[in-house]
């Protein structure tokens, strides 16, 4: 409880594209009557045939939330999934996107978002 708002961390499994299992960590906020005000997804971890993703997060004393999204590729762009020639020997997570939220009156307001250059849309 902070400033008359209640915050709960919810951890649950869900299914994504192609029934890929996800592990989600979410922060919910509630008013004094227990009514849900807002929610923010802190982490969503999954692994699929050629890729896995996760989010590193921190909830800070200054009422900000930092999220750093990462993706790990297991095959290079030159080969299709399953072609051993394209298998990456020591795959490392790559920074994908960063976000920062400010908690204000029980709401999670996005105040910053930055996508890594590698992943920006080409025009």
XYZ file of N, CA and C in Angstrom:
369
model
N 0.859 -1.167 0.000
C 0.000 0.000 0.000
C 0.902 1.226 0.000
N 0.592 2.152 -0.894
C 1.352 3.393 -0.959
C 0.416 4.493 -1.435
N 0.381 5.596 -0.683
C -0.479 6.737 -1.020
C -1.922 6.304 -1.266
N -2.431 5.406 -0.420
C -3.802 4.892 -0.496
C -4.087 4.052 -1.739
N -3.064 3.574 -2.411
C -3.235 2.660 -3.540
C -2.555 1.346 -3.183
N -3.214 0.260 -3.520
C -2.673 -1.061 -3.265
C -2.069 -1.594 -4.560
N -0.893 -2.186 -4.457
C -0.199 -2.751 -5.616
C 0.025 -4.234 -5.363
N -0.271 -5.053 -6.384
C -0.073 -6.495 -6.279
C 0.708 -6.979 -7.492
N 1.659 -7.873 -7.230
C 2.376 -8.539 -8.306
C 1.627 -9.831 -8.609
N 1.306 -10.015 -9.878
C 0.583 -11.197 -10.340
C 1.528 -11.971 -11.272
N 1.715 -13.251 -11.009
C 2.560 -14.102 -11.852
C 1.667 -15.213 -12.401
N 1.677 -15.348 -13.718
C 0.796 -16.340 -14.331
C 1.364 -16.839 -15.655
N 0.901 -18.005 -16.050
C 1.247 -18.557 -17.359
C 0.127 -18.225 -18.333
N 0.479 -18.085 -19.591
C -0.463 -17.768 -20.655
C 0.061 -18.422 -21.923
N -0.705 -18.351 -22.980
C -0.280 -18.914 -24.249
C -0.269 -17.835 -25.317
N 0.804 -17.810 -26.106
C 0.957 -16.831 -27.174
C 0.737 -17.468 -28.530
N 1.374 -16.902 -29.525
C 1.273 -17.383 -30.899
C 1.691 -18.849 -30.965
N 0.969 -19.636 -31.720
C 1.223 -21.076 -31.878
C 1.219 -21.807 -30.539
N 0.409 -21.314 -29.621
C 0.285 -21.921 -28.288
C 1.600 -22.000 -27.533
N 2.485 -21.027 -27.784
C 3.757 -20.949 -27.076
C 3.490 -20.562 -25.615
N 3.954 -21.357 -24.647
C 3.731 -20.995 -23.245
C 4.537 -19.750 -22.854
N 3.896 -18.868 -22.124
C 4.513 -17.631 -21.625
C 4.487 -17.634 -20.107
N 5.485 -17.038 -19.506
C 5.472 -16.744 -18.075
C 5.407 -15.230 -17.963
N 4.335 -14.711 -17.382
C 4.143 -13.266 -17.266
C 4.214 -12.828 -15.813
N 4.800 -11.659 -15.606
C 4.816 -11.003 -14.301
C 4.209 -9.626 -14.522
N 3.154 -9.328 -13.779
C 2.372 -8.117 -13.996
C 2.197 -7.392 -12.676
N 2.171 -6.068 -12.712
C 1.906 -5.253 -11.528
C 0.544 -4.596 -11.713
N -0.365 -4.853 -10.771
C -1.702 -4.257 -10.800
C -1.804 -3.212 -9.706
N -2.606 -2.171 -9.958
C -2.882 -1.164 -8.934
C -4.386 -1.112 -8.680
N -4.737 -0.852 -7.403
C -6.134 -0.836 -6.967
C -6.396 0.407 -6.127
N -7.628 0.920 -6.202
C -7.995 2.060 -5.363
C -8.384 1.561 -3.970
N -8.823 2.492 -3.093
C -9.148 2.142 -1.709
C -10.306 1.154 -1.599
N -11.177 1.120 -2.595
C -12.311 0.191 -2.594
C -11.951 -1.165 -3.221
N -10.711 -1.326 -3.664
C -10.278 -2.573 -4.255
C -10.559 -2.688 -5.741
N -10.940 -1.576 -6.373
C -11.215 -1.576 -7.812
C -9.896 -1.479 -8.582
N -9.748 -2.358 -9.581
C -8.546 -2.340 -10.416
C -8.460 -1.014 -11.162
N -7.309 -0.332 -11.030
C -7.090 0.948 -11.721
C -6.259 0.781 -12.988
N -5.185 0.009 -12.868
C -4.263 -0.092 -13.996
C -3.409 -1.351 -13.826
N -2.702 -1.712 -14.895
C -1.799 -2.863 -14.874
C -0.665 -2.595 -15.847
N 0.509 -3.098 -15.504
C 1.663 -3.014 -16.405
C 2.348 -4.378 -16.405
N 2.713 -4.839 -17.591
C 3.405 -6.116 -17.742
C 4.895 -5.880 -17.489
N 5.411 -6.480 -16.423
C 6.817 -6.298 -16.050
C 7.734 -7.259 -16.788
N 7.249 -8.458 -17.051
C 8.060 -9.445 -17.746
C 7.146 -10.409 -18.476
N 7.583 -10.860 -19.628
C 6.902 -11.891 -20.394
C 7.991 -12.738 -21.024
N 8.179 -13.930 -20.475
C 9.265 -14.801 -20.927
C 8.696 -15.916 -21.787
N 9.346 -16.134 -22.920
C 8.962 -17.262 -23.749
C 10.136 -17.707 -24.598
N 10.012 -18.920 -25.079
C 11.009 -19.473 -25.983
C 10.251 -20.190 -27.080
N 10.622 -19.928 -28.311
C 10.017 -20.563 -29.460
C 11.146 -21.070 -30.332
N 10.870 -21.938 -31.258
C 11.836 -22.646 -32.079
C 13.184 -21.948 -32.279
N 13.186 -20.703 -32.705
C 14.446 -20.048 -33.069
C 14.726 -18.771 -32.286
N 13.932 -18.485 -31.260
C 14.062 -17.224 -30.541
C 13.542 -17.382 -29.106
N 14.081 -16.581 -28.198
C 13.523 -16.479 -26.849
C 13.568 -15.011 -26.434
N 12.674 -14.627 -25.541
C 12.567 -13.226 -25.103
C 12.328 -13.159 -23.600
N 12.754 -12.056 -23.024
C 12.494 -11.769 -21.619
C 12.647 -10.269 -21.399
N 12.211 -9.803 -20.223
C 12.317 -8.390 -19.851
C 12.990 -8.302 -18.489
N 14.003 -7.477 -18.383
C 14.600 -7.148 -17.086
C 13.841 -5.918 -16.572
N 13.422 -5.953 -15.322
C 12.640 -4.828 -14.797
C 13.093 -4.437 -13.402
N 12.804 -3.176 -13.062
C 13.012 -2.697 -11.695
C 11.866 -1.759 -11.349
N 11.393 -1.883 -10.115
C 10.389 -0.978 -9.567
C 11.135 -0.183 -8.501
N 11.205 1.136 -8.689
C 12.103 1.974 -7.904
C 11.380 2.798 -6.850
N 12.119 3.185 -5.810
C 11.556 3.979 -4.716
C 11.002 5.319 -5.184
N 11.535 5.844 -6.304
C 11.056 7.139 -6.806
C 9.799 6.982 -7.670
N 9.147 5.819 -7.572
C 7.897 5.509 -8.276
C 8.053 5.433 -9.790
N 9.232 5.003 -10.238
C 9.414 4.717 -11.660
C 9.585 3.208 -11.823
N 9.281 2.749 -13.014
C 9.458 1.348 -13.380
C 10.286 1.327 -14.652
N 11.395 0.614 -14.633
C 12.261 0.497 -15.808
C 12.117 -0.898 -16.402
N 11.923 -0.961 -17.713
C 11.812 -2.229 -18.427
C 12.838 -2.260 -19.546
N 13.581 -3.348 -19.642
C 14.528 -3.550 -20.741
C 14.202 -4.896 -21.378
N 13.738 -4.846 -22.627
C 13.341 -6.035 -23.367
C 14.555 -6.617 -24.094
N 14.694 -7.943 -24.040
C 15.796 -8.625 -24.707
C 15.265 -9.766 -25.564
N 15.963 -10.034 -26.650
C 15.640 -11.140 -27.545
C 16.932 -11.907 -27.831
N 16.832 -13.226 -27.880
C 17.967 -14.080 -28.217
C 17.597 -14.881 -29.461
N 18.442 -14.781 -30.467
C 18.237 -15.540 -31.703
C 19.158 -16.747 -31.701
N 18.633 -17.879 -32.166
C 19.413 -19.112 -32.193
C 19.884 -19.498 -33.598
N 19.363 -18.803 -34.615
C 19.777 -19.033 -35.995
C 20.075 -17.687 -36.647
N 21.050 -17.651 -37.556
C 21.362 -16.406 -38.257
C 20.331 -16.149 -39.362
N 20.374 -14.945 -39.923
C 19.415 -14.534 -40.948
C 19.644 -15.211 -42.299
N 20.804 -15.810 -42.474
C 21.164 -16.411 -43.759
C 20.510 -17.782 -43.980
N 20.076 -18.413 -42.884
C 19.571 -19.785 -42.958
C 18.182 -19.879 -42.329
N 17.450 -20.893 -42.712
C 16.129 -21.127 -42.144
C 16.255 -21.879 -40.822
N 15.207 -21.778 -40.028
C 15.155 -22.522 -38.775
C 15.330 -24.017 -39.075
N 16.166 -24.670 -38.305
C 16.404 -26.093 -38.467
C 17.636 -26.424 -39.285
N 18.145 -25.443 -40.038
C 19.354 -25.666 -40.840
C 20.555 -25.490 -39.915
N 21.225 -26.575 -39.606
C 22.338 -26.531 -38.647
C 23.443 -25.570 -39.053
N 23.559 -25.276 -40.333
C 24.585 -24.330 -40.793
C 24.334 -22.931 -40.233
N 23.097 -22.615 -39.906
C 22.757 -21.294 -39.395
C 22.680 -21.195 -37.890
N 22.926 -22.310 -37.211
C 22.850 -22.328 -35.755
C 23.932 -21.426 -35.158
N 23.541 -20.487 -34.326
C 24.480 -19.583 -33.660
C 25.122 -20.340 -32.502
N 26.446 -20.361 -32.462
C 27.179 -21.187 -31.499
C 26.995 -20.744 -30.049
N 27.081 -19.479 -29.779
C 26.943 -18.981 -28.409
C 25.975 -17.790 -28.418
N 24.666 -18.050 -28.554
C 23.717 -16.943 -28.676
C 23.670 -16.093 -27.402
N 23.597 -14.784 -27.606
C 23.544 -13.834 -26.492
C 22.272 -12.999 -26.607
N 21.658 -12.665 -25.477
C 20.501 -11.773 -25.519
C 20.908 -10.404 -26.071
N 20.058 -9.843 -26.921
C 20.281 -8.516 -27.493
C 19.205 -7.565 -26.970
N 19.626 -6.359 -26.613
C 18.674 -5.335 -26.191
C 17.740 -5.021 -27.356
N 16.440 -5.011 -27.078
C 15.434 -4.766 -28.097
C 14.735 -3.412 -27.892
N 14.279 -3.175 -26.661
C 13.491 -1.969 -26.387
C 13.610 -1.616 -24.911
N 13.571 -0.329 -24.612
C 13.565 0.137 -23.233
C 12.375 1.031 -22.990
N 11.793 0.903 -21.812
C 10.645 1.732 -21.441
C 10.790 2.159 -19.989
N 10.211 3.313 -19.696
C 10.133 3.746 -18.306
C 8.722 4.261 -18.049
N 8.178 3.851 -16.916
C 6.852 4.290 -16.485
C 6.993 5.075 -15.195
N 6.075 5.992 -14.977
C 5.986 6.741 -13.718
C 4.650 6.375 -13.090
N 4.672 6.004 -11.823
C 3.436 5.695 -11.107
C 2.876 7.002 -10.567
N 1.664 7.328 -10.978
C 1.022 8.578 -10.578
C -0.452 8.301 -10.296
N -0.863 8.509 -9.049
C -2.251 8.263 -8.641
C -2.720 6.862 -9.024
N -1.874 5.880 -8.813
C -2.227 4.500 -9.078
C -2.195 4.103 -10.537
N -1.795 5.004 -11.418
C -1.732 4.715 -12.858
C -0.270 4.617 -13.286
N -0.022 3.795 -14.315
C 1.316 3.606 -14.855
C 1.410 4.398 -16.160
N 2.089 5.524 -16.098
C 2.183 6.403 -17.263
C 3.526 6.190 -17.961
N 3.470 5.845 -19.255
C 4.693 5.685 -20.041
C 5.338 7.055 -20.231
N 6.590 7.200 -19.788
C 7.269 8.487 -19.933
C 8.473 8.406 -20.865
N 8.863 7.165 -21.223
C 10.019 7.019 -22.104
C 9.944 5.662 -22.796
N 10.281 5.648 -24.081
C 10.359 4.400 -24.826
C 11.407 4.564 -25.918
N 12.297 3.604 -26.043
C 13.358 3.680 -27.037
C 13.641 2.282 -27.578
N 13.516 2.140 -28.889
C 13.814 0.878 -29.542
C 15.268 0.896 -30.010
N 15.939 -0.240 -29.893
C 17.311 -0.351 -30.378
C 17.320 -0.105 -31.885
N 18.335 0.587 -32.380
C 18.432 0.933 -33.807
C 18.259 -0.280 -34.706
N 18.852 -1.393 -34.329
C 18.782 -2.600 -35.150
C 17.338 -3.015 -35.428
N 16.425 -2.714 -34.511
C 15.062 -3.176 -34.618
C 14.086 -2.098 -35.095
N 14.578 -0.887 -35.363
C 13.679 0.169 -35.838
C 13.174 -0.182 -37.232
N 11.969 0.236 -37.539
C 11.364 -0.029 -38.842
C 12.141 0.680 -39.933
N 12.393 -0.031 -41.001
C 13.054 0.541 -42.173
C 11.994 1.161 -43.073
N 12.241 2.376 -43.538
C 11.267 3.038 -44.417
C 11.825 3.244 -45.780
